[in-house]
Amino acid sequence: MRKLSLLLLAALAACASDGPDTAGTAPVAVVSAPARLAERLPAQIGVFQRGATSPIEQPLPGVEVAYATAGRTAAGFIQVVRPPSEAPPDGPGSLVVQDEYQRALSAAQRGAGAHRRLRLVRESEQPANAPLFRCADLEGTYGRTQVTSMTCVGAAGGQLLRLRISMPRRDPPAADPRAFVNGVTAALRAP
């Protein structure tokens, strides 16, 4: 009986260490404009601090919210853009999201010049427990610097979301891109 009690306590402790499902599965309330959804993004997501919010016209009209770690060791952005056609449902499954994901992945791999080369390492849906994004882990070089990057596309609140985090490759990493994606998802799905 004592062994059974200890096993039960160990199982409960393991469950407790996983923590609550902070990303939730609730749909994001539909908003009328990308800027309205961007307002839900927090000032801090893990080790990332929110920076400026800027209007964008390309690849689609919307807003871009910058994020970076202290010292800008890791940096990225979240773009909230108006979809080119009807509002897609939340998540990574719609054709609109899949098309935009392929476009974002191609742009990330192509880079901004001959000295920026990234290759696809793996693809996944994030967060794993209740996906909102289709993501690509990339690695390569920016000049002589070895880098890792994550590019994601999803949909929430009737808007398209494009997300990118990049940092120098090192051990331990400067930041956890999956934790960032989980934080974005939790903020958008919060009641």
Coordinates of C-alpha atoms in Angstrom, one line a residue:
M1 CA 0.0 0.0 0.0
R2 CA 2.9 2.4 0.8
K3 CA 4.4 1.8 -2.6
L4 CA 1.1 2.5 -4.3
S5 CA 0.8 5.8 -2.3
L6 CA 4.3 6.8 -3.3
L7 CA 3.7 6.0 -6.9
L8 CA 0.5 8.1 -6.8
L9 CA 2.3 11.0 -5.2
A10 CA 5.1 10.8 -7.8
A11 CA 2.5 10.8 -10.6
L12 CA 0.7 13.8 -9.1
A13 CA 4.0 15.7 -8.7
A14 CA 4.9 15.0 -12.4
C15 CA 1.5 16.4 -13.5
A16 CA 1.9 19.4 -11.3
S17 CA 5.4 20.2 -12.7
D18 CA 3.9 20.3 -16.2
G19 CA 1.9 23.3 -15.1
P20 CA -1.5 24.5 -16.3
D21 CA -2.4 24.7 -19.9
T22 CA -1.6 28.4 -20.2
A23 CA -2.3 28.6 -23.9
G24 CA -5.8 27.3 -23.5
T25 CA -8.0 26.3 -26.4
A26 CA -10.6 29.0 -26.5
P27 CA -11.1 30.8 -29.8
V28 CA -9.8 34.4 -30.0
A29 CA -12.6 36.9 -30.3
V30 CA -12.8 38.3 -33.8
V31 CA -11.5 41.9 -34.1
S32 CA -12.2 44.5 -36.9
A33 CA -8.5 45.4 -37.5
P34 CA -5.0 44.1 -37.1
A35 CA -4.1 46.9 -34.7
R36 CA -6.9 45.8 -32.3
L37 CA -5.5 42.3 -32.1
A38 CA -2.0 43.6 -31.6
E39 CA -3.2 45.6 -28.6
R40 CA -3.6 42.2 -26.8
L41 CA 0.2 41.4 -27.1
P42 CA 1.9 41.9 -23.7
A43 CA 4.8 44.2 -22.8
Q44 CA 6.8 41.2 -21.9
I45 CA 6.8 37.6 -23.1
G46 CA 9.3 35.5 -21.2
V47 CA 12.7 37.2 -21.6
F48 CA 11.4 39.3 -24.6
Q49 CA 10.4 43.0 -24.1
R50 CA 8.0 44.6 -26.4
G51 CA 9.3 47.4 -28.6
A52 CA 7.7 49.7 -31.2
T53 CA 4.6 49.0 -33.1
S54 CA 4.7 50.1 -36.7
P55 CA 2.2 50.0 -39.6
I56 CA 3.2 47.8 -42.5
E57 CA 1.9 47.4 -46.0
Q58 CA 3.9 44.3 -47.2
P59 CA 3.4 41.4 -47.4
L60 CA -0.2 42.5 -46.3
P61 CA -1.5 45.6 -44.6
G62 CA -1.4 45.5 -40.8
V63 CA 1.0 46.2 -37.9
E64 CA 4.3 44.8 -36.8
V65 CA 5.3 44.6 -33.1
A66 CA 9.0 44.3 -32.3
Y67 CA 10.3 42.1 -29.4
A68 CA 13.9 41.7 -28.2
T69 CA 15.8 40.3 -25.2
A70 CA 18.1 42.6 -23.1
G71 CA 21.0 43.6 -25.3
R72 CA 19.1 42.4 -28.4
T73 CA 20.8 39.0 -28.2
A74 CA 17.6 37.5 -29.6
A75 CA 15.1 39.6 -31.5
G76 CA 12.0 39.2 -33.5
F77 CA 8.6 40.5 -34.5
I78 CA 4.9 39.6 -34.6
Q79 CA 3.0 40.9 -37.6
V80 CA -0.8 41.0 -37.4
V81 CA -2.1 41.5 -40.9
R82 CA -5.5 41.5 -42.6
P83 CA -6.0 38.3 -44.6
P84 CA -6.2 38.7 -48.4
S85 CA -9.6 37.0 -48.5
E86 CA -12.2 35.9 -45.9
A87 CA -11.2 35.7 -42.3
P88 CA -9.5 32.4 -41.6
P89 CA -10.5 30.3 -38.5
D90 CA -8.1 30.3 -35.6
G91 CA -5.1 28.0 -36.0
P92 CA -2.7 26.8 -38.7
G93 CA -5.1 24.7 -40.8
S94 CA -6.7 27.1 -43.3
L95 CA -5.5 27.4 -46.9
V96 CA -4.9 31.1 -46.3
V97 CA -2.5 30.3 -43.5
Q98 CA -0.8 27.5 -45.4
D99 CA -0.2 29.8 -48.4
E100 CA 1.2 32.5 -46.2
Y101 CA 3.3 30.0 -44.3
Q102 CA 5.0 28.9 -47.6
R103 CA 5.6 32.5 -48.6
A104 CA 7.1 33.3 -45.1
L105 CA 9.3 30.2 -45.1
S106 CA 10.6 31.0 -48.6
A107 CA 11.3 34.6 -47.7
A108 CA 13.2 33.5 -44.5
Q109 CA 15.3 30.9 -46.4
R110 CA 16.0 33.4 -49.2
G111 CA 17.2 36.0 -46.8
A112 CA 18.2 39.6 -47.4
G113 CA 21.4 38.9 -49.3
A114 CA 24.0 36.5 -50.4
H115 CA 25.5 36.2 -47.0
R116 CA 22.3 35.2 -45.2
R117 CA 21.6 31.5 -45.6
L118 CA 19.1 29.6 -43.6
R119 CA 17.9 26.0 -44.1
L120 CA 14.9 24.2 -42.7
V121 CA 15.6 21.9 -39.8
R122 CA 12.0 20.9 -38.8
E123 CA 8.4 21.9 -39.0
S124 CA 5.8 21.8 -36.3
E125 CA 2.5 23.2 -35.1
Q126 CA 2.8 25.3 -31.9
P127 CA 1.9 25.3 -29.1
A128 CA 1.9 21.5 -29.2
N129 CA -1.1 21.1 -26.9
A130 CA -3.4 23.5 -28.8
P131 CA -1.8 24.8 -32.1
L132 CA -2.3 28.3 -33.3
F133 CA 0.8 28.5 -35.5
R134 CA 2.6 26.5 -38.2
C135 CA 6.3 26.9 -37.5
A136 CA 9.6 26.2 -39.1
D137 CA 12.9 25.9 -37.2
L138 CA 15.7 27.2 -39.3
E139 CA 19.5 27.4 -38.9
G140 CA 22.3 28.9 -40.9
T141 CA 24.5 31.9 -41.1
Y142 CA 24.2 35.7 -41.2
G143 CA 27.6 36.5 -42.6
R144 CA 30.0 34.7 -40.3
T145 CA 27.6 34.4 -37.4
Q146 CA 25.9 31.0 -36.9
V147 CA 22.2 31.6 -36.2
T148 CA 18.9 29.9 -35.4
S149 CA 15.5 31.2 -36.3
M150 CA 11.9 30.3 -36.0
T151 CA 9.3 31.5 -38.5
C152 CA 5.6 30.9 -37.7
V153 CA 2.3 31.7 -39.4
G154 CA -1.2 31.3 -37.9
A155 CA -4.6 32.9 -37.6
A156 CA -6.5 34.3 -34.7
G157 CA -9.4 36.7 -34.2
G158 CA -10.0 36.9 -38.0
Q159 CA -6.5 38.1 -38.7
L160 CA -3.3 36.5 -40.0
L161 CA -0.3 36.3 -37.7
R162 CA 3.4 36.1 -38.8
L163 CA 6.0 35.6 -36.2
R164 CA 9.8 35.4 -36.4
I165 CA 12.5 35.0 -33.7
S166 CA 16.3 35.0 -34.6
M167 CA 19.4 34.7 -32.4
P168 CA 23.0 33.6 -32.6
R169 CA 23.4 29.9 -32.2
R170 CA 25.0 29.0 -28.9
D171 CA 24.6 26.7 -25.9
P172 CA 22.5 27.5 -23.9
P173 CA 20.4 29.5 -26.3
A174 CA 19.7 33.2 -25.6
A175 CA 15.9 32.5 -25.6
D176 CA 13.3 29.8 -26.1
P177 CA 11.3 30.5 -29.3
R178 CA 8.7 27.9 -28.3
A179 CA 8.1 29.6 -25.0
F180 CA 7.7 32.9 -26.9
V181 CA 5.1 31.3 -29.2
N182 CA 3.3 29.9 -26.1
G183 CA 3.3 33.3 -24.5
V184 CA 1.8 34.9 -27.6
T185 CA -0.9 32.3 -27.8
A186 CA -1.8 32.6 -24.1
A187 CA -2.0 36.4 -24.5
L188 CA -4.3 36.2 -27.5
R189 CA -6.5 33.5 -26.0
A190 CA -6.8 35.1 -22.6
P191 CA -10.4 36.0 -21.7

